[in-house]
Coordinates of C-alpha atoms in Angstrom, one line a residue:
X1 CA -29.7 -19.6 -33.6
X2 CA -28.9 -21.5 -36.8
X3 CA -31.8 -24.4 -36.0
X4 CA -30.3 -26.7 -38.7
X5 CA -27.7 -27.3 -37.1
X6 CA -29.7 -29.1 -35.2
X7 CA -32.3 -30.9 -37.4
X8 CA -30.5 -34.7 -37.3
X9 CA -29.5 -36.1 -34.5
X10 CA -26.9 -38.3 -35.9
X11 CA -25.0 -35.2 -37.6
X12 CA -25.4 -33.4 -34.4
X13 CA -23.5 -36.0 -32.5
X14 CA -21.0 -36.4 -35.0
X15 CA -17.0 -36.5 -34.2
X16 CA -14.7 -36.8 -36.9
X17 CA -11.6 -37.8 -35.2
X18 CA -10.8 -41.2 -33.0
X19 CA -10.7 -39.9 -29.4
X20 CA -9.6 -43.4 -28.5
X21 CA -6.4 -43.0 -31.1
X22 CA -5.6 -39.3 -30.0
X23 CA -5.2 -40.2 -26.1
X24 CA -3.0 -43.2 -26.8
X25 CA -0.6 -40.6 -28.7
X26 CA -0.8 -38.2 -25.5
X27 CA -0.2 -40.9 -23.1
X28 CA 2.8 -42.1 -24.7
X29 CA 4.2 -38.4 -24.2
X30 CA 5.9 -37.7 -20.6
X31 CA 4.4 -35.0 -19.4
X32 CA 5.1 -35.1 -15.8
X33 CA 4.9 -32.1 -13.4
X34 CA 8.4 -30.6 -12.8
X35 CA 7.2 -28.8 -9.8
X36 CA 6.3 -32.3 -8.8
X37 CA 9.2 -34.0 -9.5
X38 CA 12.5 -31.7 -10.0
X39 CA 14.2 -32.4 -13.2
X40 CA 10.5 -33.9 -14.8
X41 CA 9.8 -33.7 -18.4
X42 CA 7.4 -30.4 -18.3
X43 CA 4.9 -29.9 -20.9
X44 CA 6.6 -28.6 -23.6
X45 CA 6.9 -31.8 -26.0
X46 CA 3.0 -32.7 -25.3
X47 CA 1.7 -28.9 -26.0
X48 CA 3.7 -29.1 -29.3
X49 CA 2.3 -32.9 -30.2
X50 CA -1.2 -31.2 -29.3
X51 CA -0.4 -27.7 -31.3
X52 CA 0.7 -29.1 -34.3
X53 CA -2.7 -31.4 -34.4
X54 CA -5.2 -28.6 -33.4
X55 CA -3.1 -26.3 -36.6
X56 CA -3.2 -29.2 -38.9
X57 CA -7.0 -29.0 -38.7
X58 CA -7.3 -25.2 -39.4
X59 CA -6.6 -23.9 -35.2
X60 CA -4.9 -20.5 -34.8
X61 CA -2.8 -21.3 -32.3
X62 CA -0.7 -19.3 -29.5
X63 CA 2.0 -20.6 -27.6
X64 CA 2.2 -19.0 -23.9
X65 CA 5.3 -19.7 -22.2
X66 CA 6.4 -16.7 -19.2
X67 CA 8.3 -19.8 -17.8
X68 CA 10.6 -21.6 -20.0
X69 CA 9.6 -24.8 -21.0
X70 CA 6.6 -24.9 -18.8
X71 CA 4.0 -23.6 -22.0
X72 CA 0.5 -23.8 -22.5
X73 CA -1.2 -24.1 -25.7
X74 CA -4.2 -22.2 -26.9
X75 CA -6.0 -23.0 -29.9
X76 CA -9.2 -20.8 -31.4
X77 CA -11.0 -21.2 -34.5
X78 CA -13.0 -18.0 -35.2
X79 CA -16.6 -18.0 -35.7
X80 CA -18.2 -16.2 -38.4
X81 CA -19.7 -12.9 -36.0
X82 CA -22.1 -12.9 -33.1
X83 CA -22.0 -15.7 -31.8
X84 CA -20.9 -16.9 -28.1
X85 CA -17.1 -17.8 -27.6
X86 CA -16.6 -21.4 -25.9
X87 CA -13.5 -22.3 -23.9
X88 CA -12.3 -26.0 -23.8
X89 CA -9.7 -25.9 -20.6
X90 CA -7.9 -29.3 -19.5
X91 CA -4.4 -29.3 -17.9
X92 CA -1.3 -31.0 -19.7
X93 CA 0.7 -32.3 -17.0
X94 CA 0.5 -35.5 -14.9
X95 CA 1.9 -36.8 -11.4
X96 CA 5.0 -38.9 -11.2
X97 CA 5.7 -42.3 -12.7
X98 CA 7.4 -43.4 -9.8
X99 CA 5.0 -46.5 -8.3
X100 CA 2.8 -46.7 -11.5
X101 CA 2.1 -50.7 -11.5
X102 CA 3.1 -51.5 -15.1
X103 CA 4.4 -49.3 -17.8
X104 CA 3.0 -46.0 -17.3
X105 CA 3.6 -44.3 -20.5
X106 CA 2.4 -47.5 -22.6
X107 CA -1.0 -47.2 -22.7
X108 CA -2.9 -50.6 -22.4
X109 CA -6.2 -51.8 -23.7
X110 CA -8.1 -54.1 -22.0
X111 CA -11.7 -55.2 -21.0
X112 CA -13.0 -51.9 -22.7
X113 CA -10.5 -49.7 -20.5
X114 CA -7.5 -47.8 -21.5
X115 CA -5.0 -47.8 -18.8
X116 CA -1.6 -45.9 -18.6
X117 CA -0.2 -42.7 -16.3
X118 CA -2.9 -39.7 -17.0
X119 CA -5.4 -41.6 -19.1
X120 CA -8.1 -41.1 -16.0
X121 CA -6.3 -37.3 -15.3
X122 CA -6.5 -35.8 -17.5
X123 CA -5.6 -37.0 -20.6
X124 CA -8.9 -38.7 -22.0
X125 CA -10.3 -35.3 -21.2
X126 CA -7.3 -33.4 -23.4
X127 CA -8.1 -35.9 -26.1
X128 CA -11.9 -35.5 -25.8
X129 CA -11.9 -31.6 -25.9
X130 CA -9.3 -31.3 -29.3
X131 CA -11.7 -34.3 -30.9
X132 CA -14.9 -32.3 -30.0
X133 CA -13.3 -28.8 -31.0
X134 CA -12.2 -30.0 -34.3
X135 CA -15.6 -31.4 -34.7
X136 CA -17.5 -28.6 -34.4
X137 CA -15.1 -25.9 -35.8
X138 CA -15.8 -27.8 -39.0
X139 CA -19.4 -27.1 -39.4
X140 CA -20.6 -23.3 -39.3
X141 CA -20.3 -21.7 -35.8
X142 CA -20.6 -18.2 -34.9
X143 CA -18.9 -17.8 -31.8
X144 CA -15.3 -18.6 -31.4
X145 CA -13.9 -21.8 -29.9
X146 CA -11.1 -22.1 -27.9
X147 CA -9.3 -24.8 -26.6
X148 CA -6.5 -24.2 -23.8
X149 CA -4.1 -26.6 -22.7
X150 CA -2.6 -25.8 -20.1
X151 CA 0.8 -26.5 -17.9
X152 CA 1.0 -26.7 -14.0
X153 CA -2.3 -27.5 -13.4
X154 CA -1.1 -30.3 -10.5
X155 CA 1.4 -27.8 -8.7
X156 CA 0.2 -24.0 -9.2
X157 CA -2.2 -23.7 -11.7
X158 CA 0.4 -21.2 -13.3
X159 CA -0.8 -22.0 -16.9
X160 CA -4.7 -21.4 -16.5
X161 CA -3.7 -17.8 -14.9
X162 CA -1.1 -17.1 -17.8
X163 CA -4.2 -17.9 -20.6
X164 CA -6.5 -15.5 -18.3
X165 CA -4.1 -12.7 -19.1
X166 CA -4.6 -13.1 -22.6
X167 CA -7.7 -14.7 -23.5
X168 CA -11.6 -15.1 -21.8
X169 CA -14.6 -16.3 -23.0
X170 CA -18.5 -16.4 -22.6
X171 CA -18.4 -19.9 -20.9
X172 CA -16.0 -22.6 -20.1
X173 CA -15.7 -26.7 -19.8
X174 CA -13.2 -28.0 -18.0
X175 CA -12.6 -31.4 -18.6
X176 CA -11.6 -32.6 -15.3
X177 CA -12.7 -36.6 -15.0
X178 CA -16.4 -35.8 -13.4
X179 CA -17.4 -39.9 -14.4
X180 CA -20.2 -37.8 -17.0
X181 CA -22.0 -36.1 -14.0
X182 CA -21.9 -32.2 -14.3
X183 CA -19.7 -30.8 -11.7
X184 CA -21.0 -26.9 -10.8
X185 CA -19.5 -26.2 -7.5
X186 CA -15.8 -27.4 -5.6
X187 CA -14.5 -26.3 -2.1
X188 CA -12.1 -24.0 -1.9
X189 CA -8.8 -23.9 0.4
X190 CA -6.1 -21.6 2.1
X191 CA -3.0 -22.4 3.9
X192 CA -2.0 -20.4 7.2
X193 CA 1.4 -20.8 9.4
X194 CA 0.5 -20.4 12.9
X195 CA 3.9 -19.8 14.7
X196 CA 4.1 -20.5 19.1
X197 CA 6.7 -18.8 20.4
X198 CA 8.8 -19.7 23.0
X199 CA 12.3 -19.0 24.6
X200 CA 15.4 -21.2 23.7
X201 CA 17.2 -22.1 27.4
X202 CA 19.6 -25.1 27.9
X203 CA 17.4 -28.1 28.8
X204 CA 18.6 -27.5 32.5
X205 CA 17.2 -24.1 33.2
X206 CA 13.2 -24.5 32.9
X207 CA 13.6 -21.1 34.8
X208 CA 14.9 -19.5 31.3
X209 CA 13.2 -21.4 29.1
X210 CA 9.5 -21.3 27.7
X211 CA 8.7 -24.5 25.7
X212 CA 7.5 -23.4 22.2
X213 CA 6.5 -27.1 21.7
X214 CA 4.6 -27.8 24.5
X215 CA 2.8 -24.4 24.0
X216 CA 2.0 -25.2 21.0
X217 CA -0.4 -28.2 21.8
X218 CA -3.4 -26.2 23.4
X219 CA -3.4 -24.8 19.7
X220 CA -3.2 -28.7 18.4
X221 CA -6.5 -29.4 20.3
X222 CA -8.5 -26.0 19.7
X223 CA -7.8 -27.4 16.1
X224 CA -9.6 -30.5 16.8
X225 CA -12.3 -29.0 18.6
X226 CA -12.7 -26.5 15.7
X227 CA -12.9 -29.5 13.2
X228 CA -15.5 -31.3 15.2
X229 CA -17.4 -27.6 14.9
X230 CA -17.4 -27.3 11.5
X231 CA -19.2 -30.7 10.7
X232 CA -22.0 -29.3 13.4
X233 CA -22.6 -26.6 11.5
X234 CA -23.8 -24.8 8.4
X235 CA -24.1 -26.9 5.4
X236 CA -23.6 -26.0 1.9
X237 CA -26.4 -27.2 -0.4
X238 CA -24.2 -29.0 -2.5
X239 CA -20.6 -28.9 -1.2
X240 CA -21.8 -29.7 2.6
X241 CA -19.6 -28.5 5.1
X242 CA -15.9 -26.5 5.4
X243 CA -13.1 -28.2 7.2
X244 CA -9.6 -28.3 8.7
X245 CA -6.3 -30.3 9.4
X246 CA -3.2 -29.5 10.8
X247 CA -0.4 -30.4 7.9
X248 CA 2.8 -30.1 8.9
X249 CA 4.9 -28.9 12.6
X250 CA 8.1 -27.7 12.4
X251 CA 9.9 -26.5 15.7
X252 CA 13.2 -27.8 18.2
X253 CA 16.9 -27.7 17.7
X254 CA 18.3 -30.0 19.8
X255 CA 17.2 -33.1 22.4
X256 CA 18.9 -30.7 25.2
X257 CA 17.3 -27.1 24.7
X258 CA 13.8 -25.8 25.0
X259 CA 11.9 -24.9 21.5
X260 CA 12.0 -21.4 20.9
X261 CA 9.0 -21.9 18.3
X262 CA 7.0 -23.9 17.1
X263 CA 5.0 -23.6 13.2
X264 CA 2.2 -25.4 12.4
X265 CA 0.8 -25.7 8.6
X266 CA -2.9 -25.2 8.9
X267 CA -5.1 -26.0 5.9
X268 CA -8.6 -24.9 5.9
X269 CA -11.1 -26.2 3.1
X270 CA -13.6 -23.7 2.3
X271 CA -17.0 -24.1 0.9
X272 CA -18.9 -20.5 -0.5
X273 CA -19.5 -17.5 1.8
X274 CA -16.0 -19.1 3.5
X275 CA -12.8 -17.5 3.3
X276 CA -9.0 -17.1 4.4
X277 CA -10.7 -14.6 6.4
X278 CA -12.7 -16.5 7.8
X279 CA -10.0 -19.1 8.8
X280 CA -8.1 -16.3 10.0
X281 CA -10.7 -15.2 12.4
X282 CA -11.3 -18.8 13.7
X283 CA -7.2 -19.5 14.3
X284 CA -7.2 -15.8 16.1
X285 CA -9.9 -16.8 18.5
X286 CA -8.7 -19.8 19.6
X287 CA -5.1 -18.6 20.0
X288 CA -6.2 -15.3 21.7
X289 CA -8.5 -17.6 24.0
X290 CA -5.0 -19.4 25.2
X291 CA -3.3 -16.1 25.9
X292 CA -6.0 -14.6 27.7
X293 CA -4.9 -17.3 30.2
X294 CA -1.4 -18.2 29.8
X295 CA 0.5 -15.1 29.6
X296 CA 3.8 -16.7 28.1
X297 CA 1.9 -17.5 25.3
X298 CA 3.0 -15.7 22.3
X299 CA 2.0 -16.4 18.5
X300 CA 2.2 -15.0 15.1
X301 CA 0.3 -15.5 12.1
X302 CA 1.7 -16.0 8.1
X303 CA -1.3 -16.4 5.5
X304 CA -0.2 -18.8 2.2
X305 CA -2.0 -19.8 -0.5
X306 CA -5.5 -19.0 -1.0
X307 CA -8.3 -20.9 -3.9
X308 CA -11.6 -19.7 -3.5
X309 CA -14.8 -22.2 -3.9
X310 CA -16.5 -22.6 -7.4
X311 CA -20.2 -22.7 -7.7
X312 CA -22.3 -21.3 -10.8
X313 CA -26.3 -21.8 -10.9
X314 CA -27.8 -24.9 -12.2
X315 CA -29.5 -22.4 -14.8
X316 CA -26.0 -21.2 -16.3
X317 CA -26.3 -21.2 -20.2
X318 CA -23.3 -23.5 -20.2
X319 CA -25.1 -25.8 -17.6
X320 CA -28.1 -26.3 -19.6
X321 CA -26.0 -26.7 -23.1
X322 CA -24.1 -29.5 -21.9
X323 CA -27.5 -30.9 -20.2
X324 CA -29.5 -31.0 -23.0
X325 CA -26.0 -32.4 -25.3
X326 CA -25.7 -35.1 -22.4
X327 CA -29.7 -35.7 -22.6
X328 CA -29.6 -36.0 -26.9
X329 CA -26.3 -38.3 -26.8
X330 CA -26.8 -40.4 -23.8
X331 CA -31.1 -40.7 -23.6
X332 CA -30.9 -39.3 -19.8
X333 CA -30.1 -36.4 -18.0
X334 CA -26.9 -36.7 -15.9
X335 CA -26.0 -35.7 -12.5
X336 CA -25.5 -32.2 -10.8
X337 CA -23.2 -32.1 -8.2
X338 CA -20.2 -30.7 -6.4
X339 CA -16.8 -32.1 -5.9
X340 CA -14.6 -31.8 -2.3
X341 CA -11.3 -30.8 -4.3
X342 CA -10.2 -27.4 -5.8
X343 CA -9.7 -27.1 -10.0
X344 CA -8.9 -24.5 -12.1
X345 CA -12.4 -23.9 -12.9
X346 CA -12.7 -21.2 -10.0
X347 CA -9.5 -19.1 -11.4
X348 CA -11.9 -18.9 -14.8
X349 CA -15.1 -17.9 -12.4
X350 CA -13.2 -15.1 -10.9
X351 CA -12.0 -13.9 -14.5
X352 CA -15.7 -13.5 -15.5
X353 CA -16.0 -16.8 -17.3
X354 CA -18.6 -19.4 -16.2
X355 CA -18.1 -22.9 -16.1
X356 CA -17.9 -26.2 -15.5
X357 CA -16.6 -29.6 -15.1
X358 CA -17.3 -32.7 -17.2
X359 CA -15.6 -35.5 -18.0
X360 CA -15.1 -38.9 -18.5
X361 CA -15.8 -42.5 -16.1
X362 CA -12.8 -44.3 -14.6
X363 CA -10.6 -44.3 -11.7
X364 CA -7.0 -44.4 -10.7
X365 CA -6.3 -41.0 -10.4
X366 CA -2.4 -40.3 -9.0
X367 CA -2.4 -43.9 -8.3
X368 CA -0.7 -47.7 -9.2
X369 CA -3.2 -47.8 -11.9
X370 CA -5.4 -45.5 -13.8
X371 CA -7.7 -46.2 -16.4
X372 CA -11.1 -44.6 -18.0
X373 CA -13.5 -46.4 -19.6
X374 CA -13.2 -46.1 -23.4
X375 CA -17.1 -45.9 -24.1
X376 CA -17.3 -43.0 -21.8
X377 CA -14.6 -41.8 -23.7
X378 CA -16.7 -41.8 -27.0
X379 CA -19.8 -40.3 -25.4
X380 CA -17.8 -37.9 -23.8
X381 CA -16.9 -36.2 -27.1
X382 CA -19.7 -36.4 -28.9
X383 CA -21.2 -34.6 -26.0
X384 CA -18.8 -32.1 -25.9
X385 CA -19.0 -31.2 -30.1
X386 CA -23.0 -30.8 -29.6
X387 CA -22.4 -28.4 -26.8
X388 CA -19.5 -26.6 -29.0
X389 CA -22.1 -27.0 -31.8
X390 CA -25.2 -25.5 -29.7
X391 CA -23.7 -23.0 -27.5
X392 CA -21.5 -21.2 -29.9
X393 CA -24.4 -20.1 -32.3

């Protein structure tokens, strides 16, 4: 390691670009979700405001777009040889601007807050990852850094996976809002459609008919008891315990006819050592259990979507780099913990790169009003350059 890099603490923590500036330009781009909101702006005009900025200060830059108008940007400036490769990862879209109390793509300074529509998600943490990278790609670094911007991130995570085809990396940030704790594990979740079947008969002739409906509600309450399980059991160091809902029910024709099925939308939240098999196994006992005693009860199963848990050791090279940054910027050492929702951060795990989330204080997000606080903001970044600065030589 190159220990001058190191040797003052005020260079160290040095950023060379206003992060404050930088997410006022990215607010005032629309960059909502279309698979949130059909006919939404996408990301294409925001990934080319934040391509041309990243090239104007010496990025190489690669433009990934397998769906039309939905691109992500990646970014790298080379290091000089044997050095370790850092990936800066933060998603480009936001939610709708539908409800947003005030002008959501103005952004608003007030009270040492920034408020406007992805300030808090994830904007602050776009702006503080490019000011960061820039930073430190302009002092001597041996290991590549990267910074990917990605599309979809609030719908299907399409743009992470795209980058994973054509890029990885020793480590990773993502720069979810974490309110500057360290984030090193997230649940997981998958999605199963448990389908009761029944038999359609005019509402006259319950001899004909079997009520896929009614049927369905033993399932209903084994779901409940399953929940009320699940918080009596195993607990997960840091993530606690696993857990389930029913979503959605679909099923009926008509006031006058009995159901001939019946779907429910089952999500499970997963925690590690939990999986869609798991919650497969669990659905399959209790709707076996019903059938071994009611034998016109008839199911199927449909598995959806699966995200697996996140969790990397507290001892990860990347963990401790970003400790000892947050420690030399901030005088203290933050938080580790986990977070109850799924990020992008376990698609990287699974692709070999270890990471992480940090990010900035604030609140508001997907709501009336978002904001982050524009101190955080500041420290945020410088924290970020000394880990881009430390762990990439």
């Amino acid at each position: 390691m190159n220990n001058s890099l190191n040797t003052s603490p005020e260079t160290a923590h040095a950023i060379i670009e206003d992060p404050a500036a930088l997410l006022q330009d990215l607010v005032r781009i629309d960059s909502v979700n279309p698979g949130l909101v059909p006919g939404a702006a996408g990301e294409a005009a925001i990934a080319s405001f934040t391509a041309s900025w990243l090239e104007s200060r010496g990025f190489e830059i690669t433009r990934l777009e397998s769906t039309p108008d939905r691109p992500s940007i990646v970014a790298v400036a080379p290091g000089t040889g044997n050095g370790k490769t850092l990936m800066f990862n933060g998603h480009l879209d936001t939610v709708t601007l539908a409800g947003y109390d005030g002008s959501p793509l103005e952004p608003k300074i007030e009270d040492g807050r920034m408020y406007g529509r992805g300030t808090f998600d994830m904007k602050a943490g776009i702006a503080a990852m490019m000011v960061a990278a820039a930073s430190a790609a302009a002092r001597p670094h041996r290991g590549d850094i990267i910074v990917a911007l990605v599309a979809d991130e609030e719908f299907a995570s399409a743009g992470t996976e795209e980058v994973l085809r054509h890029f990885t990396a020793d480590a990773a940030v993502i720069s979810e809002p974490s309110h500057e704790d360290i984030v090193i594990a997230h649940r997981g979740f998958a999605w199963i459609d448990v389908t009761v079947h029944g038999v359609a008969a005019h509402g006259s002739r319950p001899d004909l008919g079997i009520d896929a409906i009614a049927k369905a509600g033993r399932f209903l309450t084994g779901i409940d008891d399953l929940a009320r399980s699940l918080q009596r059991g195993p607990s997960h160091s840091i993530l606690g315990r696993g857990s389930i809902h029913a979503s959605l029910i679909r099923g009926g024709e008509e006031l006058s006819s009995y159901p001939a099925q019946c779907t429910i939308s089952v999500e499970r939240r997963t925690v590690p050592g939990e999986s869609a098999d798991t919650f497969e196994s669990e659905l399959a006992a209790i709707l076996d259990g019903i059938a071994a005693t009611d034998p016109d009860f008839r199911y199927t199963l449909a598995r959806g979507l699966e995200r697996h848990p996140f969790e990397v050791p507290s001892a990860e090279p990347i963990v401790l780099s970003v400790l000892s940054a947050a420690e030399a910027v901030n005088g203290k050492v933050p938080v580790l913990r986990g977070e109850p929702f799924w990020t992008d951060a376990a698609l990287m795990l699974e692709a070999g790169i270890p990471g992480l989330l940090f990010g900035v204080d604030g609140g508001g997000a997907h709501a009336a009003t978002e904001w982050i606080e524009l101190d955080s903001l500041d420290r945020v970044s410088r924290i970020l350059a000394l880990t881009a600065v430390n762990f990439c030589n």
